[in-house]
Short mmCIF file of C-alpha atoms and ligand atoms in Angstrom, two decimals:
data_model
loop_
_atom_site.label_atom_id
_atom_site.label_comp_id
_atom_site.label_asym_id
_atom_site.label_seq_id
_atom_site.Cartn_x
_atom_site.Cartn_y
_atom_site.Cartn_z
CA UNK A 69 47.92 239.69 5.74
CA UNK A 70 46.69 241.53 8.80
CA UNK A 71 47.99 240.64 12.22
CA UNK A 72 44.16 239.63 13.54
CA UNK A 73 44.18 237.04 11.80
CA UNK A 74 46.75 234.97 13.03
CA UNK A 75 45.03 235.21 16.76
CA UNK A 76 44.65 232.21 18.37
CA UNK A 77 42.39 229.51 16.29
CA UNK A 78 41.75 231.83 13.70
CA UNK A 79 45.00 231.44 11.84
CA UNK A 80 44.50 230.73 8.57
CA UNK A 81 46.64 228.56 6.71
CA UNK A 82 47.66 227.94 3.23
CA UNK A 83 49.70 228.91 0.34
CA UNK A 84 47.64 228.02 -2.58
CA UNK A 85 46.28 230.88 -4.90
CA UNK A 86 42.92 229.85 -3.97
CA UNK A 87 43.70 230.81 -0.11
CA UNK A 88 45.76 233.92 -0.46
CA UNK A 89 42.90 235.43 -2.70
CA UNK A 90 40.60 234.32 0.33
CA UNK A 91 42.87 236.13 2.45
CA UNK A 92 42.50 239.58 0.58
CA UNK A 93 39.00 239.48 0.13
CA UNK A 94 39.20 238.93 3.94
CA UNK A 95 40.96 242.01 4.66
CA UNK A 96 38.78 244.08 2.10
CA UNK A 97 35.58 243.01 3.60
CA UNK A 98 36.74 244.37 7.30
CA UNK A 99 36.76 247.44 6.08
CA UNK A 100 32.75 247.62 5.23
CA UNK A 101 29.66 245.89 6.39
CA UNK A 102 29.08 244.77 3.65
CA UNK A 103 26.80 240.66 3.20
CA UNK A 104 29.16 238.11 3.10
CA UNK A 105 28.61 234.80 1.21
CA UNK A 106 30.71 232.17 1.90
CA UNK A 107 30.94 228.58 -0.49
CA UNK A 108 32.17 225.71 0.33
CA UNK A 109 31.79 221.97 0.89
CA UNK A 110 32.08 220.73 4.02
CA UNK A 111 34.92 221.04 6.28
CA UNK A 112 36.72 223.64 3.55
CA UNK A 113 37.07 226.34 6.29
CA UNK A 114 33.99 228.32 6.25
CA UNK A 115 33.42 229.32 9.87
CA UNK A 116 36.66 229.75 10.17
CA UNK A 117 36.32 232.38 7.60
CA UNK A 118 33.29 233.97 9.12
CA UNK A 119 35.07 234.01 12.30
CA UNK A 120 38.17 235.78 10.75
CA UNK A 121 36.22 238.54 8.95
CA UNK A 122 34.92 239.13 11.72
CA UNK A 123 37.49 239.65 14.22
CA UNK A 124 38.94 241.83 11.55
CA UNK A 125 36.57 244.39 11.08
CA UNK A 126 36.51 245.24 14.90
CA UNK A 127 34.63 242.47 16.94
CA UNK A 128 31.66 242.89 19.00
CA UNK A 129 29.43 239.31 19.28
CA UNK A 130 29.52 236.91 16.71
CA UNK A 131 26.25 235.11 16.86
CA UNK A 132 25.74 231.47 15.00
CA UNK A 133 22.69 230.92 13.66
CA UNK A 134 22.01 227.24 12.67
CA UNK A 135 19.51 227.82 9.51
CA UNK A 136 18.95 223.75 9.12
CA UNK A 137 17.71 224.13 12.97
CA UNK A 138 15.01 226.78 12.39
CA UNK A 139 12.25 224.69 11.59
CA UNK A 140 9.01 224.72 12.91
CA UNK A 141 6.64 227.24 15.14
CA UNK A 142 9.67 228.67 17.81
CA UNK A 143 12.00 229.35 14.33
CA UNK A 144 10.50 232.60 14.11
CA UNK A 145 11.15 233.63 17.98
CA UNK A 146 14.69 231.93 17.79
CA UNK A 147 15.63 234.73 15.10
CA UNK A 148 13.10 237.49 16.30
CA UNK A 149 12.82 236.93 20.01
CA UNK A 150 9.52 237.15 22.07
CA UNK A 151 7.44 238.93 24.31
CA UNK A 152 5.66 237.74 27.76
CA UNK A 153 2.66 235.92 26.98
CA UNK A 154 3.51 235.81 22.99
CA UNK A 155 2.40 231.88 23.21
CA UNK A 156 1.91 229.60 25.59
CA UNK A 157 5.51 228.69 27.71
CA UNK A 158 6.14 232.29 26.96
CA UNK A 159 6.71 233.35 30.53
CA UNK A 160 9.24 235.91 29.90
CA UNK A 161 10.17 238.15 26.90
CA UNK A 162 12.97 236.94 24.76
CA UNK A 163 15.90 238.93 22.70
CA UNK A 164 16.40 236.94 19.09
CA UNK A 165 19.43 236.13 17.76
CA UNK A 166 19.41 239.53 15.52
CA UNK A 167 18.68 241.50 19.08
CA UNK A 168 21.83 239.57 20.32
CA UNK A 169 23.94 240.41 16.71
CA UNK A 170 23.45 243.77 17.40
CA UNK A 171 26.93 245.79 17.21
CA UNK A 172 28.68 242.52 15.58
CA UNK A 173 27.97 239.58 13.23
CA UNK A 174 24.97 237.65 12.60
CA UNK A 175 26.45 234.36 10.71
CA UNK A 176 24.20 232.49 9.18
CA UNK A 177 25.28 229.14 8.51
CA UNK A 178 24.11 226.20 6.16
CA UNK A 179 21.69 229.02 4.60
CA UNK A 180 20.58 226.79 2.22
CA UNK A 181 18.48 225.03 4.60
CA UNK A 182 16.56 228.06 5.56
CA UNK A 183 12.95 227.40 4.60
CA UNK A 184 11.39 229.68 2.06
CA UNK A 185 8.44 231.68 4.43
CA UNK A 186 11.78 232.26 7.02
CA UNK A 187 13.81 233.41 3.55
CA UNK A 188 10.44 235.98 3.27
CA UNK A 189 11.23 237.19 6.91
CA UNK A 190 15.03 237.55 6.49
CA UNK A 191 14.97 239.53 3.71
CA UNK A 192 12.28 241.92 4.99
CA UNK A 193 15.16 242.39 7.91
CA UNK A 194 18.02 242.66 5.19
CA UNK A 195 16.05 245.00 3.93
CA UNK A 196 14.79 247.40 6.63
CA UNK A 197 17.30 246.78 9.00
CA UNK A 198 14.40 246.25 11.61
CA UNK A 199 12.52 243.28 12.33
CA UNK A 200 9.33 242.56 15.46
CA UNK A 201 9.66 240.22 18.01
CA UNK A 202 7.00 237.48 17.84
CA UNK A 203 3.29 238.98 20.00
CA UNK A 204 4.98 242.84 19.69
CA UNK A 205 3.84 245.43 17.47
CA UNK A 206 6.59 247.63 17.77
CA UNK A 207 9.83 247.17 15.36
CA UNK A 208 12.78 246.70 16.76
CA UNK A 209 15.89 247.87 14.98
CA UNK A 210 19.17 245.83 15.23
CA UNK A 211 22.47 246.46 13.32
CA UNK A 212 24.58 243.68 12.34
CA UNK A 213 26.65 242.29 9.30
CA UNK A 214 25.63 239.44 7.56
CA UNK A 215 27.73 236.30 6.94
CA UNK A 216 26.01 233.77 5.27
CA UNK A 217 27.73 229.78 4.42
CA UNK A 218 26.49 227.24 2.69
CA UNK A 219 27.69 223.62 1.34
CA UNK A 220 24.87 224.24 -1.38
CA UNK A 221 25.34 225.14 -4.72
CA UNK A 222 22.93 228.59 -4.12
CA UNK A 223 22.53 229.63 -7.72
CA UNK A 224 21.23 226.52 -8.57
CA UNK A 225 18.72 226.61 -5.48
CA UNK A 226 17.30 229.69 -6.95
CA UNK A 227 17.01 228.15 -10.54
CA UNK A 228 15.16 225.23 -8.89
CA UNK A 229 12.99 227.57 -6.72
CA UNK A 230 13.96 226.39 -3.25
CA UNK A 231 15.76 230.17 -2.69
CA UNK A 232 14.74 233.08 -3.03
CA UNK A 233 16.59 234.62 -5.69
CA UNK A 234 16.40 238.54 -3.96
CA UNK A 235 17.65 237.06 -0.94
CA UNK A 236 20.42 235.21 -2.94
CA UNK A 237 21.08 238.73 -4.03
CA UNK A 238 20.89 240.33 -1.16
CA UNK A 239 23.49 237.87 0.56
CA UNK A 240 25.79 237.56 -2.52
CA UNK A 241 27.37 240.89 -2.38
CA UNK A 242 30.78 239.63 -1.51
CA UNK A 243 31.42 236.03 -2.06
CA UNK A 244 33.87 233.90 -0.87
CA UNK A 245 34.35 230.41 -2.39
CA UNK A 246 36.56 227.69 -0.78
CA UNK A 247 38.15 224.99 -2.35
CA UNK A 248 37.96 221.82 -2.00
CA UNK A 249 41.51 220.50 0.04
CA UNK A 250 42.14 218.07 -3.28
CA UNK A 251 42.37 221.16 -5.53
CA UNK A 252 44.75 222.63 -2.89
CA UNK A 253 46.98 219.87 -2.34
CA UNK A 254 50.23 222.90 -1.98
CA UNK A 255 48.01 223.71 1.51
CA UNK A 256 48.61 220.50 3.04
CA UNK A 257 52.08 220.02 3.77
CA UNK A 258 51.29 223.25 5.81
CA UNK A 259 48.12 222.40 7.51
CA UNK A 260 49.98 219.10 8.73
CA UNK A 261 52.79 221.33 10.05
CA UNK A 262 49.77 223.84 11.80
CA UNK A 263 47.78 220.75 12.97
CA UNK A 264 50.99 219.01 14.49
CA UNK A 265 52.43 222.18 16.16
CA UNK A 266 48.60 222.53 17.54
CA UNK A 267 47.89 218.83 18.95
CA UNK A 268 51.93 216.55 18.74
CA UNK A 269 54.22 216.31 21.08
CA UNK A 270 56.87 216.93 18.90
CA UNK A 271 55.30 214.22 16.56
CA UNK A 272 56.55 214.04 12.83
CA UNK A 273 55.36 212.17 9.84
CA UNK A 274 57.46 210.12 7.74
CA UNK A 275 58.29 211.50 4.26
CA UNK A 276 56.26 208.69 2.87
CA UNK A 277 53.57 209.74 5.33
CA UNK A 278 52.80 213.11 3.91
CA UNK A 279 53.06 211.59 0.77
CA UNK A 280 50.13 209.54 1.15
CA UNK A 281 48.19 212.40 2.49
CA UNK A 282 48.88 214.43 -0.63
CA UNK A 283 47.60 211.45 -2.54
CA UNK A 284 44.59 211.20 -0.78
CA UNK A 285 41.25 213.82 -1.76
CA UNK A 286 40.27 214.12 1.68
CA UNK A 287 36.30 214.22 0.66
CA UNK A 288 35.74 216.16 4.49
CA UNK A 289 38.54 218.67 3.73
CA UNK A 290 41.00 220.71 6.17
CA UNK A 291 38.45 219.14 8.95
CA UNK A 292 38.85 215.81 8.09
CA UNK A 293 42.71 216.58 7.54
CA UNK A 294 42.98 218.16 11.27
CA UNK A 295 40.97 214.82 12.66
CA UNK A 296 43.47 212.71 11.02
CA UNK A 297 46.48 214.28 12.78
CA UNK A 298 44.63 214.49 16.29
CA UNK A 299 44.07 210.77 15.94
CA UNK A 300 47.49 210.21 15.22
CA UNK A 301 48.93 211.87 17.99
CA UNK A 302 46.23 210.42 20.37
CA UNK A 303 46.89 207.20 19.01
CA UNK A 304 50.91 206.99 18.37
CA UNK A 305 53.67 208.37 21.03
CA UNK A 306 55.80 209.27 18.26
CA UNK A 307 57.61 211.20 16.89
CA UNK A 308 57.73 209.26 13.65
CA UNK A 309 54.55 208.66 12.21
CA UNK A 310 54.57 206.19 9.49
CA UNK A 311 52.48 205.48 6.62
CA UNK A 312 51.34 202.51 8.10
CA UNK A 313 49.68 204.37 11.30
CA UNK A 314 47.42 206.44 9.26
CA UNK A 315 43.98 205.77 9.51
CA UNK A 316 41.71 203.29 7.83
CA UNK A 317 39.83 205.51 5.02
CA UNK A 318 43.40 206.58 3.73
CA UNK A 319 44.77 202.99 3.72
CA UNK A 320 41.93 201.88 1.85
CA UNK A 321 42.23 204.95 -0.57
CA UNK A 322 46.16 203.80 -0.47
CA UNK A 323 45.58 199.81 -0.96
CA UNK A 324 42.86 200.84 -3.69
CA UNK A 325 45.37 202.53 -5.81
CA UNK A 326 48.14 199.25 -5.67
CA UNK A 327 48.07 197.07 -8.49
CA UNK A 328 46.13 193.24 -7.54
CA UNK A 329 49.15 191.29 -7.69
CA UNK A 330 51.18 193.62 -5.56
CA UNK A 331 47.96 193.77 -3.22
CA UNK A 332 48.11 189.80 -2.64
CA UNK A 333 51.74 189.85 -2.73
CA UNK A 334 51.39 192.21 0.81
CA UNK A 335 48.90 190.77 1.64
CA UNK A 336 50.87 187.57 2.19
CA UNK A 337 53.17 189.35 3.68
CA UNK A 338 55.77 187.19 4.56
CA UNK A 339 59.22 188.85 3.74
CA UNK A 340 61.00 192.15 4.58
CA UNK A 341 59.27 192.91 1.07
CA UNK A 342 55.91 193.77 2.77
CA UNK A 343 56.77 197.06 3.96
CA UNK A 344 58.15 198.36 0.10
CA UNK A 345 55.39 196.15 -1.53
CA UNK A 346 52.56 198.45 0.20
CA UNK A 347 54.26 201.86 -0.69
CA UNK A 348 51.92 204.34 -2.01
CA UNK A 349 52.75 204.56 -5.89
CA UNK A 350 55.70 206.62 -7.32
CA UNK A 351 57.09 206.83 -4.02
CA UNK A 352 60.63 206.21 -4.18
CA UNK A 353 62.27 203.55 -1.45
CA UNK A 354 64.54 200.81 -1.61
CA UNK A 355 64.16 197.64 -4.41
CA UNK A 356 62.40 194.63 -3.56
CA UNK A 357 64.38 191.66 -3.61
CA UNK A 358 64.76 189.28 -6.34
CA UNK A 359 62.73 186.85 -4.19
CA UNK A 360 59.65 189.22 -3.71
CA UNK A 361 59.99 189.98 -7.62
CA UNK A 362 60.07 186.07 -8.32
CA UNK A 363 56.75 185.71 -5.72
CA UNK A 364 55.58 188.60 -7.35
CA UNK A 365 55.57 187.33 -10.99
CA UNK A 366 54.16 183.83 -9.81
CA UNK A 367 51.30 185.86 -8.38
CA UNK A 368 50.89 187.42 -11.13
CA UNK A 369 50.77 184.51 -13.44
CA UNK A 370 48.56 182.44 -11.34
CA UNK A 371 45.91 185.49 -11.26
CA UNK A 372 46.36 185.86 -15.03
CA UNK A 373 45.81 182.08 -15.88
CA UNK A 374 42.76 182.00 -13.02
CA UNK A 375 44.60 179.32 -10.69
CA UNK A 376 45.90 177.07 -13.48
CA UNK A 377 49.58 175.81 -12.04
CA UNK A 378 50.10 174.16 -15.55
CA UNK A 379 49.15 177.03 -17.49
CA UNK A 380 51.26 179.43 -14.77
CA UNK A 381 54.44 177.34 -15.22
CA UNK A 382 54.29 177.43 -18.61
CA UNK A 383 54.33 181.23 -18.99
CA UNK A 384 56.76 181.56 -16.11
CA UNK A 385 59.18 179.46 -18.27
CA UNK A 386 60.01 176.84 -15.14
CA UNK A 387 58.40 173.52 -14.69
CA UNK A 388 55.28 172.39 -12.73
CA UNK A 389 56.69 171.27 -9.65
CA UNK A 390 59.39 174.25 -9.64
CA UNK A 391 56.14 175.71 -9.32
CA UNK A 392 55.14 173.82 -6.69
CA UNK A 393 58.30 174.58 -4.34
CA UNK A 394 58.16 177.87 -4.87
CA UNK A 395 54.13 178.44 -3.79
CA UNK A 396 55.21 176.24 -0.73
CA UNK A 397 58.35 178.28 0.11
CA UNK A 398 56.38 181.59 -0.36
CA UNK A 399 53.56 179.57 1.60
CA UNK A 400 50.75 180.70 -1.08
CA UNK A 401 50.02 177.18 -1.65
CA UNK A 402 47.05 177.65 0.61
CA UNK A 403 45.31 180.73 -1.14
CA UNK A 404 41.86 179.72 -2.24
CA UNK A 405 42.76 181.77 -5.38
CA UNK A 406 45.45 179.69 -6.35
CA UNK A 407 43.44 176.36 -5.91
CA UNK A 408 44.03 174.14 -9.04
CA UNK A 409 41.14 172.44 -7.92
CA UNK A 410 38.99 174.84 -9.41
CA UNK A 411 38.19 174.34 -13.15
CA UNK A 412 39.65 177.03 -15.35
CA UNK A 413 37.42 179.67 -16.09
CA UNK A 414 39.18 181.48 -19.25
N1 LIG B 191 42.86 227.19 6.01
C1 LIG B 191 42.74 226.68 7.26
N2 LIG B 191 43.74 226.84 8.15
C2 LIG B 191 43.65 226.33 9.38
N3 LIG B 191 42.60 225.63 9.83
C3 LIG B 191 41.57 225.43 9.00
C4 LIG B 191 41.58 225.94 7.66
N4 LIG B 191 40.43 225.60 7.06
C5 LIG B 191 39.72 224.91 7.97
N5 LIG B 191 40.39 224.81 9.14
C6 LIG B 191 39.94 224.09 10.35
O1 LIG B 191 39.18 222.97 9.91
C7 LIG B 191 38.05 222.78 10.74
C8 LIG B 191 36.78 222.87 9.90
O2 LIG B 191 36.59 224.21 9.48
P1 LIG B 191 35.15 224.93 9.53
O3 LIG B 191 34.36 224.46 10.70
O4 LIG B 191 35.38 226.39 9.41
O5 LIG B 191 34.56 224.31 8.18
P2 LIG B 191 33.12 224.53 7.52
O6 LIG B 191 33.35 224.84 6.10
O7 LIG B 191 32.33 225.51 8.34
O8 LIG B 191 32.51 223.07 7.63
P3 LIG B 191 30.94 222.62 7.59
O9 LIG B 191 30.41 222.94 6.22
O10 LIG B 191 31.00 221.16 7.82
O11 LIG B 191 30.26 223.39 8.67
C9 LIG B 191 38.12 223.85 11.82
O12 LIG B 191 38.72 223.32 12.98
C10 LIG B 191 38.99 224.91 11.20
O13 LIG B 191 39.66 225.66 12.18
MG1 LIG B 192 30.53 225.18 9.43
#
């Protein structure tokens, strides 16, 4: 990997296959100026990638331009410029963002969104390397390499007909695709480590921790991932972090995955047992008790036999009011699920 891209923010981390092959098409990419097109859904890393390619091929500006933004009658002067007097509020002349890209990168991001008489113009300055400034009749010439990202399948734009398939080809000379952080799950342990050595304060996550972050798919990727640990460390002096800091979405991805009874069981939450009980699955910690076992299968039995004590006791092998004693020690009496009152349903 070459030095430039470990400079500051533009490291980029990850050990998967997926990432090192991003990492050599990287380097061979600096050495042309050649159209970039970079896939990925949301959050995967694709400015980031823009940014690295081009700080690696030598620099000069690096100029974002917001495709879902150029909509409307100043679109055309955003990307061209303008001279004096070119419309009305036109009080001075304009450079465009390809005047501005001139000696370094023009990255065109969410390209998908770029509607289709803009895709016309675009191409036109793909093509001839030139482009005129809205009101001027003389071409300006500006040179720049392309990066283009989008979160949109492209290919399948063009099949539809909402892109224009010789831009497509024009863009899609080297492509880049990111994966989605759940197909990458190796990358995470070492994004954690990059996002904590960027934002703790010597903060660590418990081993059970991490291993509910490698459970989870993370559906806004290394971004959602590197909000996750800022939170944290905003949110928890530390060091430890423990599974039961991390934020809501993964707790609900973690409490979705627990079996029912084992769900009600912590959600009771009366004994030491609560802390084991909501483990994320298959991680290994100590045994419940024999008590949280015993609440456990009465839990169970009551959910299977919709409420019915008689019909509970009966496949727990004790009598009705053993029953009894034991909802009132493991205070469940008072669950509306477990009301007897209620005819049974099976
Ligand atoms: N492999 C990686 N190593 C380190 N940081 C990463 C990596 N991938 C992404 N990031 C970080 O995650 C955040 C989101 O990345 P970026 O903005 O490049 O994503 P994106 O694909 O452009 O997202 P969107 O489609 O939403 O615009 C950034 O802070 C970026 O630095
Ligand atoms: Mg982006």
């Amino acid at each position: 990997m070459q030095p430039e891209l470990f400079q500051e923010g533009l490291q980029i981390v990850g050990q998967s296959a997926g990432i090192r092959r991003v990492i050599e098409v990287i380097e061979k990419a600096a050495r042309g100026r050649w159209p970039v097109l970079i896939l990925g859904e949301t959050g995967t890393g694709k400015e980031l990638v823009a940014r690295a390619i081009h700080r690696a091929s030598g620099g000069g500006p690096f100029v974002v331009i917001d495709c879902s933004a150029l909509v409307g009658p100043l679109a055309e002067s955003e990307l061209f410029g303008h001279v004096k007097g070119a419309f009305t509020g036109a009080i001075a002349s304009k450079p465009g963002l390809f005047a501005l890209a001139h000696g370094g990168t023009a990255f065109l991001d969410e390209v998908g969104e770029l509607p289709l008489e803009i895709q016309a113009k675009l191409l036109r300055v793909l093509q001839e390397k030139e482009f005129r400034p809205v009101g001027s009749t003389s071409p300006r010439k500006s040179d720049f390499r392309i990066v283009a990202a989008t979160n949109r399948d492209l290919a399948a734009e063009v099949e539809k007909g909402t892109f224009r398939r010789d831009l497509y080809y024009r863009l899609n000379v080297i492509r880049i695709r990111l994966a989605p952080l759940r197909e990458r799950k190796e990358d995470i342990p070492l994004l954690v480590d990059h996002f904590l050595r960027r934002y703790g304060r010597g903060h660590r996550l418990t081993r059970e921790a991490l291993e509910a972050l490698l459970a989870y798919d993370w559906p806004g990727n290394v971004r959602e991932l590197e909000n996750c640990i800022q939170q944290l460390v905003a949110l928890h002096s530390g060091p430890l972090i423990h599974v039961e800091h991390l934020p809501s979405p993964i707790q609900n991805f973690l409490a979705s995955r627990r079996p029912r009874t084992v769900a009600a069981a912590a959600a009771i939450g009366s004994t030491r047992g609560q802390g084991h009980l909501a483990r994320s699955p298959g991680a290994p910690g100590p045994p419940p008790t024999l008590a949280e076992l015993e609440k456990q299968a009465i839990l169970q039995a009551l959910e299977y036999t919709k409420g019915d004590r008689a019909e509970a006791a009966a496949l727990l092998g004790i009598g009705r009011t053993t029953l009894y004693r034991k909802l009132k020690e493991y205070r469940c009496e008072q669950l509306e699920l477990f009301d007897s009152s209620r005819p049974p349903e099976r």
